[in-house]
Short mmCIF file of C-alpha atoms in Angstrom, two decimals:
data_model
loop_
_atom_site.label_atom_id
_atom_site.label_comp_id
_atom_site.label_asym_id
_atom_site.label_seq_id
_atom_site.Cartn_x
_atom_site.Cartn_y
_atom_site.Cartn_z
CA ASP A 1 52.29 58.45 -29.93
CA VAL A 2 55.84 58.84 -31.17
CA LYS A 3 57.86 55.70 -30.82
CA VAL A 4 61.65 55.71 -30.77
CA THR A 5 63.27 52.31 -30.43
CA GLN A 6 66.88 51.34 -29.94
CA SER A 7 68.20 47.98 -31.04
CA SER A 8 69.73 46.92 -27.73
CA ARG A 9 69.10 47.84 -24.10
CA TYR A 10 72.43 46.43 -22.94
CA LEU A 11 75.57 45.75 -24.92
CA VAL A 12 79.01 44.48 -23.90
CA LYS A 13 81.90 44.84 -26.33
CA ARG A 14 85.66 44.51 -26.26
CA THR A 15 88.19 47.26 -26.84
CA GLY A 16 88.87 47.71 -30.54
CA GLU A 17 85.60 46.23 -31.74
CA LYS A 18 83.39 48.07 -34.20
CA VAL A 19 80.04 48.80 -32.58
CA PHE A 20 76.74 49.73 -34.21
CA LEU A 21 73.91 51.29 -32.22
CA GLU A 22 70.65 51.47 -34.14
CA CYS A 23 67.74 53.82 -33.64
CA VAL A 24 64.39 53.67 -35.43
CA GLN A 25 61.48 56.12 -35.22
CA ASP A 26 57.98 55.74 -36.60
CA MET A 27 56.77 59.33 -36.88
CA ASP A 28 58.51 60.61 -40.00
CA HIS A 29 60.54 63.20 -38.08
CA GLU A 30 63.38 64.80 -40.01
CA ASN A 31 65.61 65.50 -37.03
CA MET A 32 67.34 62.72 -35.15
CA PHE A 33 70.03 62.86 -32.47
CA TRP A 34 72.49 60.76 -30.54
CA TYR A 35 73.37 61.73 -26.98
CA ARG A 36 75.56 60.08 -24.45
CA GLN A 37 74.70 60.26 -20.78
CA ASP A 38 77.24 60.03 -17.98
CA PRO A 39 76.73 60.63 -14.25
CA GLY A 40 77.29 64.26 -13.35
CA LEU A 41 77.67 65.31 -16.98
CA GLY A 42 74.07 65.13 -18.14
CA LEU A 43 73.24 64.57 -21.79
CA ARG A 44 75.90 65.49 -24.31
CA LEU A 45 75.19 65.69 -28.02
CA ILE A 46 77.34 63.44 -30.21
CA TYR A 47 75.82 63.83 -33.68
CA PHE A 48 72.55 64.88 -35.23
CA SER A 49 70.91 64.62 -38.61
CA TYR A 50 68.40 66.91 -40.32
CA ASP A 51 67.55 64.56 -43.14
CA VAL A 52 68.59 61.44 -44.98
CA LYS A 53 72.33 61.35 -45.69
CA MET A 54 72.83 64.58 -43.75
CA LYS A 55 74.80 64.68 -40.52
CA GLU A 56 76.24 67.33 -38.24
CA LYS A 57 78.73 67.06 -35.41
CA GLY A 58 77.53 67.79 -31.95
CA ASP A 59 79.61 68.68 -28.92
CA ILE A 60 81.55 65.41 -28.56
CA PRO A 61 81.85 63.68 -31.96
CA GLU A 62 85.37 62.32 -31.51
CA GLY A 63 85.52 58.54 -31.79
CA TYR A 64 82.05 58.30 -33.32
CA SER A 65 80.43 58.39 -36.73
CA VAL A 66 76.83 58.14 -37.88
CA SER A 67 74.78 56.92 -40.80
CA ARG A 68 71.32 58.00 -41.99
CA GLU A 69 70.44 56.05 -45.12
CA LYS A 70 66.70 56.05 -44.43
CA LYS A 71 64.60 58.69 -42.75
CA GLU A 72 63.43 56.42 -39.96
CA ARG A 73 66.83 55.00 -39.03
CA PHE A 74 69.84 56.73 -37.48
CA SER A 75 72.89 54.64 -36.60
CA LEU A 76 75.75 55.50 -34.28
CA ILE A 77 79.05 53.80 -35.06
CA LEU A 78 82.03 53.34 -32.79
CA GLU A 79 84.79 52.49 -35.26
CA SER A 80 87.12 51.12 -32.58
CA ALA A 81 85.50 50.97 -29.18
CA SER A 82 87.47 52.16 -26.18
CA THR A 83 86.81 51.85 -22.46
CA ASN A 84 86.06 55.58 -22.16
CA GLN A 85 83.07 55.04 -24.44
CA THR A 86 81.35 52.98 -21.77
CA SER A 87 78.17 54.96 -21.27
CA MET A 88 74.42 55.20 -21.74
CA TYR A 89 73.53 56.18 -25.31
CA LEU A 90 70.23 57.88 -26.02
CA CYS A 91 68.63 58.41 -29.39
CA ALA A 92 66.04 61.14 -29.87
CA THR A 93 63.91 62.70 -32.56
CA LEU A 94 62.80 66.33 -32.65
CA ARG A 95 59.61 67.89 -33.94
CA ASP A 96 57.98 70.22 -31.47
CA ARG A 97 60.25 68.86 -28.75
CA PRO A 98 62.64 65.93 -28.23
CA TYR A 99 61.31 62.37 -28.02
CA PHE A 100 63.75 59.89 -26.52
CA GLY A 101 64.31 56.19 -26.98
CA PRO A 102 64.86 53.88 -23.98
CA GLY A 103 68.65 54.04 -24.21
CA THR A 104 71.45 51.53 -24.76
CA ARG A 105 73.85 50.90 -21.92
CA LEU A 106 77.16 50.06 -23.56
CA THR A 107 80.06 48.53 -21.64
CA VAL A 108 83.45 48.33 -23.33
CA LEU A 109 85.84 45.90 -21.66
CA GLY B 1 76.26 78.50 -27.70
CA GLU B 2 73.72 77.89 -25.00
CA ASN B 3 74.82 76.91 -21.51
CA VAL B 4 72.37 75.46 -18.99
CA GLU B 5 73.23 75.16 -15.31
CA GLN B 6 71.07 72.98 -13.06
CA HIS B 7 70.97 72.83 -9.25
CA PRO B 8 71.04 70.94 -7.00
CA SER B 9 72.67 67.80 -8.33
CA THR B 10 70.94 65.74 -5.64
CA LEU B 11 67.84 66.48 -3.61
CA SER B 12 66.50 64.39 -0.78
CA VAL B 13 63.03 65.09 0.66
CA GLN B 14 60.44 63.40 2.84
CA GLU B 15 57.23 62.17 1.30
CA GLY B 16 54.70 64.99 1.22
CA ASP B 17 57.30 67.76 1.11
CA SER B 18 57.83 70.04 -1.87
CA ALA B 19 60.85 69.84 -4.15
CA VAL B 20 62.31 72.65 -6.25
CA ILE B 21 64.92 72.29 -8.99
CA LYS B 22 66.43 75.38 -10.57
CA CYS B 23 68.05 76.02 -13.94
CA THR B 24 69.70 79.02 -15.52
CA TYR B 25 70.43 79.56 -19.19
CA SER B 26 72.74 81.89 -21.06
CA ASP B 27 71.14 82.51 -24.48
CA SER B 28 68.50 85.22 -24.22
CA ALA B 29 67.02 83.96 -27.51
CA SER B 30 66.06 80.63 -25.94
CA ASN B 31 62.31 80.29 -26.01
CA TYR B 32 61.45 76.69 -25.16
CA PHE B 33 62.16 75.00 -21.82
CA PRO B 34 61.19 71.35 -21.32
CA TRP B 35 61.65 69.26 -18.20
CA TYR B 36 62.33 65.52 -18.40
CA LYS B 37 62.05 62.76 -15.83
CA GLN B 38 64.26 59.72 -16.19
CA GLU B 39 63.52 56.62 -14.17
CA LEU B 40 66.12 53.94 -13.66
CA GLY B 41 66.84 52.02 -16.86
CA LYS B 42 64.57 54.18 -19.02
CA GLY B 43 64.92 57.05 -21.44
CA PRO B 44 63.92 60.60 -20.39
CA GLN B 45 60.21 61.36 -20.57
CA LEU B 46 58.80 64.86 -20.94
CA ILE B 47 56.81 65.90 -17.84
CA ILE B 48 56.17 69.57 -18.46
CA ASP B 49 57.39 72.37 -20.70
CA ILE B 50 57.07 76.13 -20.96
CA ARG B 51 57.55 78.65 -23.72
CA SER B 52 58.94 82.12 -23.31
CA ASN B 53 55.62 83.87 -23.73
CA VAL B 54 54.36 82.28 -20.50
CA GLY B 55 55.57 82.89 -16.95
CA GLU B 56 54.13 79.85 -15.24
CA LYS B 57 52.52 76.53 -16.13
CA LYS B 58 50.97 73.95 -13.87
CA ASP B 59 49.95 70.34 -14.29
CA GLN B 60 48.53 68.76 -11.14
CA ARG B 61 51.43 68.50 -8.65
CA ILE B 62 54.02 69.83 -11.08
CA ALA B 63 54.63 73.45 -12.00
CA VAL B 64 57.29 75.31 -13.92
CA THR B 65 58.11 79.01 -13.61
CA LEU B 66 60.14 81.11 -16.00
CA ASN B 67 61.89 84.41 -15.38
CA LYS B 68 63.13 85.67 -18.75
CA THR B 69 64.82 88.73 -17.32
CA ALA B 70 66.95 86.69 -14.95
CA LYS B 71 67.20 83.80 -17.43
CA HIS B 72 66.17 81.13 -15.00
CA PHE B 73 63.39 78.60 -14.74
CA SER B 74 62.36 76.21 -12.02
CA LEU B 75 60.49 72.95 -11.53
CA HIS B 76 58.24 72.67 -8.51
CA ILE B 77 56.84 69.36 -7.31
CA THR B 78 54.34 69.51 -4.46
CA GLU B 79 53.20 66.68 -2.18
CA THR B 80 56.06 64.48 -3.32
CA GLN B 81 55.59 60.73 -3.47
CA PRO B 82 58.17 57.90 -3.58
CA GLU B 83 57.37 57.37 -7.26
CA ASP B 84 58.63 60.88 -7.95
CA SER B 85 62.13 59.58 -7.21
CA ALA B 86 64.09 59.87 -10.47
CA VAL B 87 66.62 62.04 -12.28
CA TYR B 88 65.19 65.28 -13.62
CA PHE B 89 66.69 67.24 -16.50
CA CYS B 90 65.97 70.76 -17.63
CA ALA B 91 66.73 71.96 -21.15
CA ALA B 92 66.64 75.11 -23.23
CA SER B 93 66.43 75.61 -26.97
CA SER B 94 66.34 78.56 -29.34
CA PRO B 95 65.73 79.26 -33.01
CA GLY B 96 69.37 80.29 -33.37
CA GLY B 97 70.39 76.86 -32.17
CA SER B 98 68.04 75.19 -34.63
CA TYR B 99 65.88 74.26 -31.63
CA ILE B 100 68.42 71.64 -30.59
CA PRO B 101 68.03 71.46 -26.81
CA THR B 102 70.91 71.98 -24.43
CA PHE B 103 70.46 69.98 -21.24
CA GLY B 104 71.36 70.62 -17.66
CA ARG B 105 73.41 68.02 -15.81
CA GLY B 106 70.43 66.55 -14.01
CA THR B 107 69.08 66.39 -10.46
CA SER B 108 68.68 63.11 -8.66
CA LEU B 109 65.52 63.43 -6.55
CA ILE B 110 65.03 60.96 -3.72
CA VAL B 111 61.69 60.92 -1.91
CA HIS B 112 61.81 59.04 1.38
CA PRO B 113 58.60 57.30 2.51
#
């Protein structure tokens, strides 16, 4: 079974802080994704990566960056957190279809 | 790019009734259509999927139908149970989009005992 884990289930940060969300997968999948989920808006793609050190912008990359130094790990970085980044963040891998992690609910105060 | 519309946004049924959630897509090249169920506090879990060479697929109480001509697909849940209560997402992906799925906005299904 594919396992996708995210470093935190719940996170509370202050405006202006630098925030790291970590995602690790154990199935050697090349493709990894970060989505954010908001009520009524569904899942929106922030960034994705096809391979180590490769990254592509998704539909809403503003305010975010990513890092993929190892194949199994894909990090989402909020350089300076803002209140409008309060959301549920979902990491996923893709082989035949997407496999999701449990999500990180981030609150920015 | 692909655009996926999902309806309704909320659906309330009595236990034992059927529930139907509908999605439309815009890219005629899309060929893979998964459905996800997300329970409170958890990540989405795949419940059923269909590829464009198939018109219907069934797994116990869950079925998905696909109409390629009309570019819409539907999730059917029969004999609903309270544990079916969750948010359901449809998605579509295509080779042209590197198989990256585009998701609908989700349907909150509530099954009343």
